[in-house]
PDB file of N, CA and C in Angstrom:
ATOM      1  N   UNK A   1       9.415 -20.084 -48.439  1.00 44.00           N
ATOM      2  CA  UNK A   1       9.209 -20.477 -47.061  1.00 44.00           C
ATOM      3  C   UNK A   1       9.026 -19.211 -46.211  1.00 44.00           C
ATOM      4  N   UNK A   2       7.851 -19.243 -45.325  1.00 53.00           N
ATOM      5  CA  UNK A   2       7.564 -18.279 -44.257  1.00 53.00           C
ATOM      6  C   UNK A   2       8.731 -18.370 -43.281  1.00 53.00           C
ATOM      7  N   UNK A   3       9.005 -17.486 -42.803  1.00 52.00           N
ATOM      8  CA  UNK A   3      10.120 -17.066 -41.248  1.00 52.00           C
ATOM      9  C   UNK A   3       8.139 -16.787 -40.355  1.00 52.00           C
ATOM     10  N   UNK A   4       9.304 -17.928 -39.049  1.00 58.00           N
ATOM     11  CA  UNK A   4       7.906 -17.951 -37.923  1.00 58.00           C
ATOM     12  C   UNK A   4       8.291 -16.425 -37.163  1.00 58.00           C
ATOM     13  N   UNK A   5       9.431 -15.464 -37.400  1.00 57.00           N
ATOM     14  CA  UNK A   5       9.799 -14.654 -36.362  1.00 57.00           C
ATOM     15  C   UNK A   5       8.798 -13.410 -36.383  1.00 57.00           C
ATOM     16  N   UNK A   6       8.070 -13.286 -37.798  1.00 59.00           N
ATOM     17  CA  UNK A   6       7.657 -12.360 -37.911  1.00 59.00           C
ATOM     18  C   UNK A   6       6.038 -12.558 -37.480  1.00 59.00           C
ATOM     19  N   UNK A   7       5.345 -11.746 -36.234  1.00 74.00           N
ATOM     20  CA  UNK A   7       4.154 -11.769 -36.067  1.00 74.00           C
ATOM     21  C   UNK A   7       3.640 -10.590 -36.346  1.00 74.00           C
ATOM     22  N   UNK A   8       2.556 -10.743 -36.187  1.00 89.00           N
ATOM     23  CA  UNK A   8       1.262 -10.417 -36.398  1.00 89.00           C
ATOM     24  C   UNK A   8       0.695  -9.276 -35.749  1.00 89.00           C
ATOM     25  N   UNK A   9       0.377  -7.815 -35.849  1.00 88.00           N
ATOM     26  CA  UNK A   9       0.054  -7.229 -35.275  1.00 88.00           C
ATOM     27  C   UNK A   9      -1.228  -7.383 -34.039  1.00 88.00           C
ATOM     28  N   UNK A  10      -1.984  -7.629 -34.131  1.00 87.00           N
ATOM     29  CA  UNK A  10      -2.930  -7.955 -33.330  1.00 87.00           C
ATOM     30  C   UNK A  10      -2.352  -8.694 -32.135  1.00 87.00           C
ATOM     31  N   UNK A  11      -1.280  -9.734 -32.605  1.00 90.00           N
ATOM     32  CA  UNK A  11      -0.598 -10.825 -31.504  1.00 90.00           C
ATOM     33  C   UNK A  11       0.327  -9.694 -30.046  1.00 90.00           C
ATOM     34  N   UNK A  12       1.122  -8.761 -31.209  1.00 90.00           N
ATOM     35  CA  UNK A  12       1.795  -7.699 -30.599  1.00 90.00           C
ATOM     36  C   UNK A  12       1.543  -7.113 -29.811  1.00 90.00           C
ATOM     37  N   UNK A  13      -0.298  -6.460 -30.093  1.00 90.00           N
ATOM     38  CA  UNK A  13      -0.518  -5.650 -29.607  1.00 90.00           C
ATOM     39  C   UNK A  13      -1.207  -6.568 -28.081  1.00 90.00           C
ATOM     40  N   UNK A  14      -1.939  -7.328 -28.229  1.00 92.00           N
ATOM     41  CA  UNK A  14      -2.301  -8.581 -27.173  1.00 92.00           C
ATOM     42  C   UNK A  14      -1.435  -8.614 -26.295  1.00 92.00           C
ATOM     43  N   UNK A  15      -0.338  -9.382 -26.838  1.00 92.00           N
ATOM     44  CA  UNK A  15       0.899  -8.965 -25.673  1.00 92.00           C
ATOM     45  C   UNK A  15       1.532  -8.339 -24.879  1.00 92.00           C
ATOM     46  N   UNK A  16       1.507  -7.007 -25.716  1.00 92.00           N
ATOM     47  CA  UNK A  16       1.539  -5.393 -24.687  1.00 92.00           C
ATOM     48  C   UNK A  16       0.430  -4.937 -24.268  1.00 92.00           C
ATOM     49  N   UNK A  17      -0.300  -5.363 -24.598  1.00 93.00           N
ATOM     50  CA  UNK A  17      -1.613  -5.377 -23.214  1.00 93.00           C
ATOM     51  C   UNK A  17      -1.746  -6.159 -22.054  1.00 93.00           C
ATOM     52  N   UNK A  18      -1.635  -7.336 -22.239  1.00 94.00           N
ATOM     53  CA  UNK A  18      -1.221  -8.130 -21.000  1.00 94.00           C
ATOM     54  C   UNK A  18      -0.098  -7.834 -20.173  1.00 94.00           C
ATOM     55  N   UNK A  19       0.805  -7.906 -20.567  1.00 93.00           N
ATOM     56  CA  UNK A  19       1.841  -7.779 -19.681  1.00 93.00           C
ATOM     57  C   UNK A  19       1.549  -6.318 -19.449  1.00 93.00           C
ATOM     58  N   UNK A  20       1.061  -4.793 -19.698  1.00 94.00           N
ATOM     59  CA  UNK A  20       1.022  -3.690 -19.054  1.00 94.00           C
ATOM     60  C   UNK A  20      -0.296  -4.325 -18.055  1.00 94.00           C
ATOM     61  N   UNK A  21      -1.458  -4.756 -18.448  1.00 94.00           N
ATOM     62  CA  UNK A  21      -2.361  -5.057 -17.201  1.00 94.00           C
ATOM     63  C   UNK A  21      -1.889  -5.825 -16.476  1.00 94.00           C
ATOM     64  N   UNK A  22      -0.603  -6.969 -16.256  1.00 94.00           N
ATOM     65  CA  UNK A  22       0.033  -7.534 -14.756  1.00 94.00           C
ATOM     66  C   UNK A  22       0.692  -6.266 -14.621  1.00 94.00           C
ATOM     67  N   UNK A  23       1.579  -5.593 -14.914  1.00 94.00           N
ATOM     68  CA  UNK A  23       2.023  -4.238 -14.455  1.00 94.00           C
ATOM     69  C   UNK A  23       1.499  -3.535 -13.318  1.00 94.00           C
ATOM     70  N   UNK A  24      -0.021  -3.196 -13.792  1.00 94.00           N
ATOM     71  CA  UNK A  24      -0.968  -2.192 -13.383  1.00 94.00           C
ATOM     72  C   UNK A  24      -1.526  -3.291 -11.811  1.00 94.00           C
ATOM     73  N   UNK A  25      -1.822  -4.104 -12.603  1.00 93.00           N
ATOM     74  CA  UNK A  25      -1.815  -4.983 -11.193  1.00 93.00           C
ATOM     75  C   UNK A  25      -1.142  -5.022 -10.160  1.00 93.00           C
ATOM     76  N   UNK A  26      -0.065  -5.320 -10.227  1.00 94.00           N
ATOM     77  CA  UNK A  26       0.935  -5.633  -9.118  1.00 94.00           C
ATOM     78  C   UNK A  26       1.362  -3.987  -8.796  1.00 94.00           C
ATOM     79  N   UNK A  27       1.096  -3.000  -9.633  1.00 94.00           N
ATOM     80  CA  UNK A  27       1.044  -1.191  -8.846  1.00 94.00           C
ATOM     81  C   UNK A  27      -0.233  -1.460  -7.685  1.00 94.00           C
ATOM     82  N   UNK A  28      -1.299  -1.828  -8.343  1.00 94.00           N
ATOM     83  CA  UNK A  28      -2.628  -1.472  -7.606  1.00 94.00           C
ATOM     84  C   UNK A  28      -2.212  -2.657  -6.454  1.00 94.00           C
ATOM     85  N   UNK A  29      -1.623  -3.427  -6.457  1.00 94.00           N
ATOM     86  CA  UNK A  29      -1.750  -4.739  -5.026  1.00 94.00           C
ATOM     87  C   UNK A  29      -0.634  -3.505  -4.229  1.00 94.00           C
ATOM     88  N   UNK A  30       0.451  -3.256  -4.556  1.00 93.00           N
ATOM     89  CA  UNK A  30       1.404  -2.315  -4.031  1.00 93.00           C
ATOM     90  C   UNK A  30       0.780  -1.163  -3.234  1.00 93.00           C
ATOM     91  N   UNK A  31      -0.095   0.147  -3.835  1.00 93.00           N
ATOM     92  CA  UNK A  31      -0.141   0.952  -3.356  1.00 93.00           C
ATOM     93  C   UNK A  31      -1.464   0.527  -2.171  1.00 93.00           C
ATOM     94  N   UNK A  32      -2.253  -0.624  -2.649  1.00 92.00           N
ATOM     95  CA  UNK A  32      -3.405  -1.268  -1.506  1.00 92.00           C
ATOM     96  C   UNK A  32      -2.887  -1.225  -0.177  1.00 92.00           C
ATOM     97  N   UNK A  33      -1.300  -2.281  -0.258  1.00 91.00           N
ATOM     98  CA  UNK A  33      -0.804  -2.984   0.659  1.00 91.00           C
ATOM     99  C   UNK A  33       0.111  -1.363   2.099  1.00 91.00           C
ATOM    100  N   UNK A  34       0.568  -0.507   0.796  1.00 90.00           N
ATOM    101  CA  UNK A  34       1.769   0.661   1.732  1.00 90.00           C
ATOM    102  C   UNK A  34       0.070   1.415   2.136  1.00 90.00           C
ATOM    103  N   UNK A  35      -1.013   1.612   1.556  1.00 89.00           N
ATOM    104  CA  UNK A  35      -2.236   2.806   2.348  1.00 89.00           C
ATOM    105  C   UNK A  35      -2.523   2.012   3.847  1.00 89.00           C
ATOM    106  N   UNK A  36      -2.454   0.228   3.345  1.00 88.00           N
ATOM    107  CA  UNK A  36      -2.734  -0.253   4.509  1.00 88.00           C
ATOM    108  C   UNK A  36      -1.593  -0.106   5.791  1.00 88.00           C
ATOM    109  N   UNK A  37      -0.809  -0.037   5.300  1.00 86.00           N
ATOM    110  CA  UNK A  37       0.885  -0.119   6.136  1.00 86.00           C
ATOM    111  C   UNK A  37       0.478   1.050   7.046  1.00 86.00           C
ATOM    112  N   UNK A  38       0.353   2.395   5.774  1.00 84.00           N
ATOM    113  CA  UNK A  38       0.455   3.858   6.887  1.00 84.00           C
ATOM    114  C   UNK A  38      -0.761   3.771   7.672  1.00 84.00           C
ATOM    115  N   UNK A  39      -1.955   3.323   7.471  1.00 82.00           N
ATOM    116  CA  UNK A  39      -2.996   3.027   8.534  1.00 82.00           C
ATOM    117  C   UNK A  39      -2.620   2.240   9.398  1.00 82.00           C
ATOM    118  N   UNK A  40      -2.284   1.272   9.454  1.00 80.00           N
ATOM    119  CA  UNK A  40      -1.887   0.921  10.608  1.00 80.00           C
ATOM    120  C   UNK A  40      -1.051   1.461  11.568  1.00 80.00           C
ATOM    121  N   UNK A  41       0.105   2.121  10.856  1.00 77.00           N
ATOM    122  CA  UNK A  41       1.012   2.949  11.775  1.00 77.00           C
ATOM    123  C   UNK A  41       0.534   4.344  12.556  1.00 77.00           C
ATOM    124  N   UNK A  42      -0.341   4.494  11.843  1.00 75.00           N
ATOM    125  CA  UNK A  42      -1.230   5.983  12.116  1.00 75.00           C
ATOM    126  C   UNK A  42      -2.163   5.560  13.289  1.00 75.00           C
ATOM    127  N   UNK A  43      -2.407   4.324  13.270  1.00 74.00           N
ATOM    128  CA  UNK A  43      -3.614   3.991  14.460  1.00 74.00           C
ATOM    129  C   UNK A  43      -3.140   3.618  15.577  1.00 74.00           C
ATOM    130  N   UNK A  44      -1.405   3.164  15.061  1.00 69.00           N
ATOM    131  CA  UNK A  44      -0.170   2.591  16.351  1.00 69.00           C
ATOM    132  C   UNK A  44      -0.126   4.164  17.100  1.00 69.00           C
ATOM    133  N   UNK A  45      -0.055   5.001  16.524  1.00 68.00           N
ATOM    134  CA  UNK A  45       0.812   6.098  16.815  1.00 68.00           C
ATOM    135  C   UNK A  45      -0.346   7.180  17.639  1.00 68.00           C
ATOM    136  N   UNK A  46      -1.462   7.057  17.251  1.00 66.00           N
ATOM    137  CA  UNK A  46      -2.394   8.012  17.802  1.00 66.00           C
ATOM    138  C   UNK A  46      -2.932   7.103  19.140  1.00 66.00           C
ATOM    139  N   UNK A  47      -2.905   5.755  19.282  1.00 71.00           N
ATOM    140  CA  UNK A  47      -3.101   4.969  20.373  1.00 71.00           C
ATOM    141  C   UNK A  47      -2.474   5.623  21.275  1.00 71.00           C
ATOM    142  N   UNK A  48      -1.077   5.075  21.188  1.00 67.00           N
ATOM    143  CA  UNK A  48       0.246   5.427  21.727  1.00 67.00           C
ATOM    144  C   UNK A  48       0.334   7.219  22.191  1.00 67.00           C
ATOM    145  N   UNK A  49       0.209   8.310  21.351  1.00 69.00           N
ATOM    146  CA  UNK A  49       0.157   9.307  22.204  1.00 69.00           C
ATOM    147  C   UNK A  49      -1.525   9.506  22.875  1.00 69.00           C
ATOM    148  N   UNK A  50      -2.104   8.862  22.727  1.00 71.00           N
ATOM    149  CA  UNK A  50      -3.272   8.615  23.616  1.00 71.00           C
ATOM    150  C   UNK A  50      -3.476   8.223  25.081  1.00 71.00           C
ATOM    151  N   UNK A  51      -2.815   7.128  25.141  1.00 73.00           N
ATOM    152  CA  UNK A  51      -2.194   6.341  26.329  1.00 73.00           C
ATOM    153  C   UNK A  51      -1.337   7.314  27.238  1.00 73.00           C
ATOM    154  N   UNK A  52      -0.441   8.059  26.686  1.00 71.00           N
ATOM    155  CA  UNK A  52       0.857   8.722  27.175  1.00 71.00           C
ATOM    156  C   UNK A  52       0.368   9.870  27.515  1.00 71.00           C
ATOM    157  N   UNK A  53      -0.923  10.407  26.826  1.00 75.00           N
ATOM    158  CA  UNK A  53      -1.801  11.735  27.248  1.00 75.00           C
ATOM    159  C   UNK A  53      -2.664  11.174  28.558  1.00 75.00           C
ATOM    160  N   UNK A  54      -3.069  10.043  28.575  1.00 71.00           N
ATOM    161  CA  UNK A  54      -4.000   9.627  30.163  1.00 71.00           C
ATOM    162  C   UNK A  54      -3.003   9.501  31.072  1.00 71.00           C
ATOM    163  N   UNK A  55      -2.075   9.215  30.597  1.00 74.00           N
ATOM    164  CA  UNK A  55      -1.084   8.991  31.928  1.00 74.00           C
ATOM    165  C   UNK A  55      -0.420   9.845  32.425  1.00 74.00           C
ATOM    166  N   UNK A  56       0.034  10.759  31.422  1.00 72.00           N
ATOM    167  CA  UNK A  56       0.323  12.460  31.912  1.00 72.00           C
ATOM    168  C   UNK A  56      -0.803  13.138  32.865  1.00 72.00           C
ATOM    169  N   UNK A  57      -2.006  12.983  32.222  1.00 73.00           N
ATOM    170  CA  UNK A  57      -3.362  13.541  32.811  1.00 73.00           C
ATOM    171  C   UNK A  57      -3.462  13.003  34.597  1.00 73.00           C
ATOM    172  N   UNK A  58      -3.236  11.600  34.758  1.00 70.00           N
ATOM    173  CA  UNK A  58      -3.546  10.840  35.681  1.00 70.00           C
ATOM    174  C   UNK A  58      -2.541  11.156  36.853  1.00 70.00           C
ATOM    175  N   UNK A  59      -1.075  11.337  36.298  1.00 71.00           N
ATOM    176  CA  UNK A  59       0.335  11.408  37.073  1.00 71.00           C
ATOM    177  C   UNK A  59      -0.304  12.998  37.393  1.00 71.00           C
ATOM    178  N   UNK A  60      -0.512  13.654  37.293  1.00 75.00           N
ATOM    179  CA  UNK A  60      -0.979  15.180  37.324  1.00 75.00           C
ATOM    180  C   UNK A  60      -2.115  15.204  38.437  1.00 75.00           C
ATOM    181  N   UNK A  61      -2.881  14.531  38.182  1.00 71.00           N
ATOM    182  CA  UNK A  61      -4.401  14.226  38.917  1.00 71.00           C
ATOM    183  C   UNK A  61      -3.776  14.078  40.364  1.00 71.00           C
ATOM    184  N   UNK A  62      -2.672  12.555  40.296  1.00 75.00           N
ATOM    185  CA  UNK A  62      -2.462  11.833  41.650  1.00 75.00           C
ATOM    186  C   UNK A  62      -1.327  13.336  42.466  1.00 75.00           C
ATOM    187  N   UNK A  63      -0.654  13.901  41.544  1.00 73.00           N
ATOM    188  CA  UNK A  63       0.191  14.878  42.600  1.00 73.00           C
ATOM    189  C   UNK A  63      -0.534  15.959  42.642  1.00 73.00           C
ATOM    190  N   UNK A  64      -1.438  16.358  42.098  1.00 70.00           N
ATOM    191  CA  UNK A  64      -2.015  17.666  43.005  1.00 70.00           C
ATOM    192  C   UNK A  64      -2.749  17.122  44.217  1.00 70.00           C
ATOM    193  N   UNK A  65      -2.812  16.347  44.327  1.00 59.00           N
ATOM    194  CA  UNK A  65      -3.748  15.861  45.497  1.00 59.00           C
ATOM    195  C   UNK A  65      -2.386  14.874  46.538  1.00 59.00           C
TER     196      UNK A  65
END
């Protein structure tokens, strides 16, 4: 009588291929999602001292005059 425990190389190797390509996947959805994160914060942040530079500029403008 065969034992079912013992497989098959090819099956093995199938298997550790799949499960490393969801791996690689869910890295690549990860590092997509944090490049998008710091862009956004980078576009919050350069707005923001943008704004705070016209209004410095403007508060400056209105008291010399």
């Amino acid at each position: 009588m065969k034992s079912r425990h013992g497989t098959c190389l090819p099956e093995i190797a199938c298997k550790f291929l799949l499960s490393c390509y969801a791996i690689a996947c869910v890295a690549l959805v990860a590092v997509v999602v944090r490049v998008h994160y710091v862009q956004c914060m980078n576009s919050k942040t350069f707005s923001l001292e943008r704004r705070i530079s016209n209004e410095q500029m403007l508060l400056s403008f209105i008291s010399d005059n």
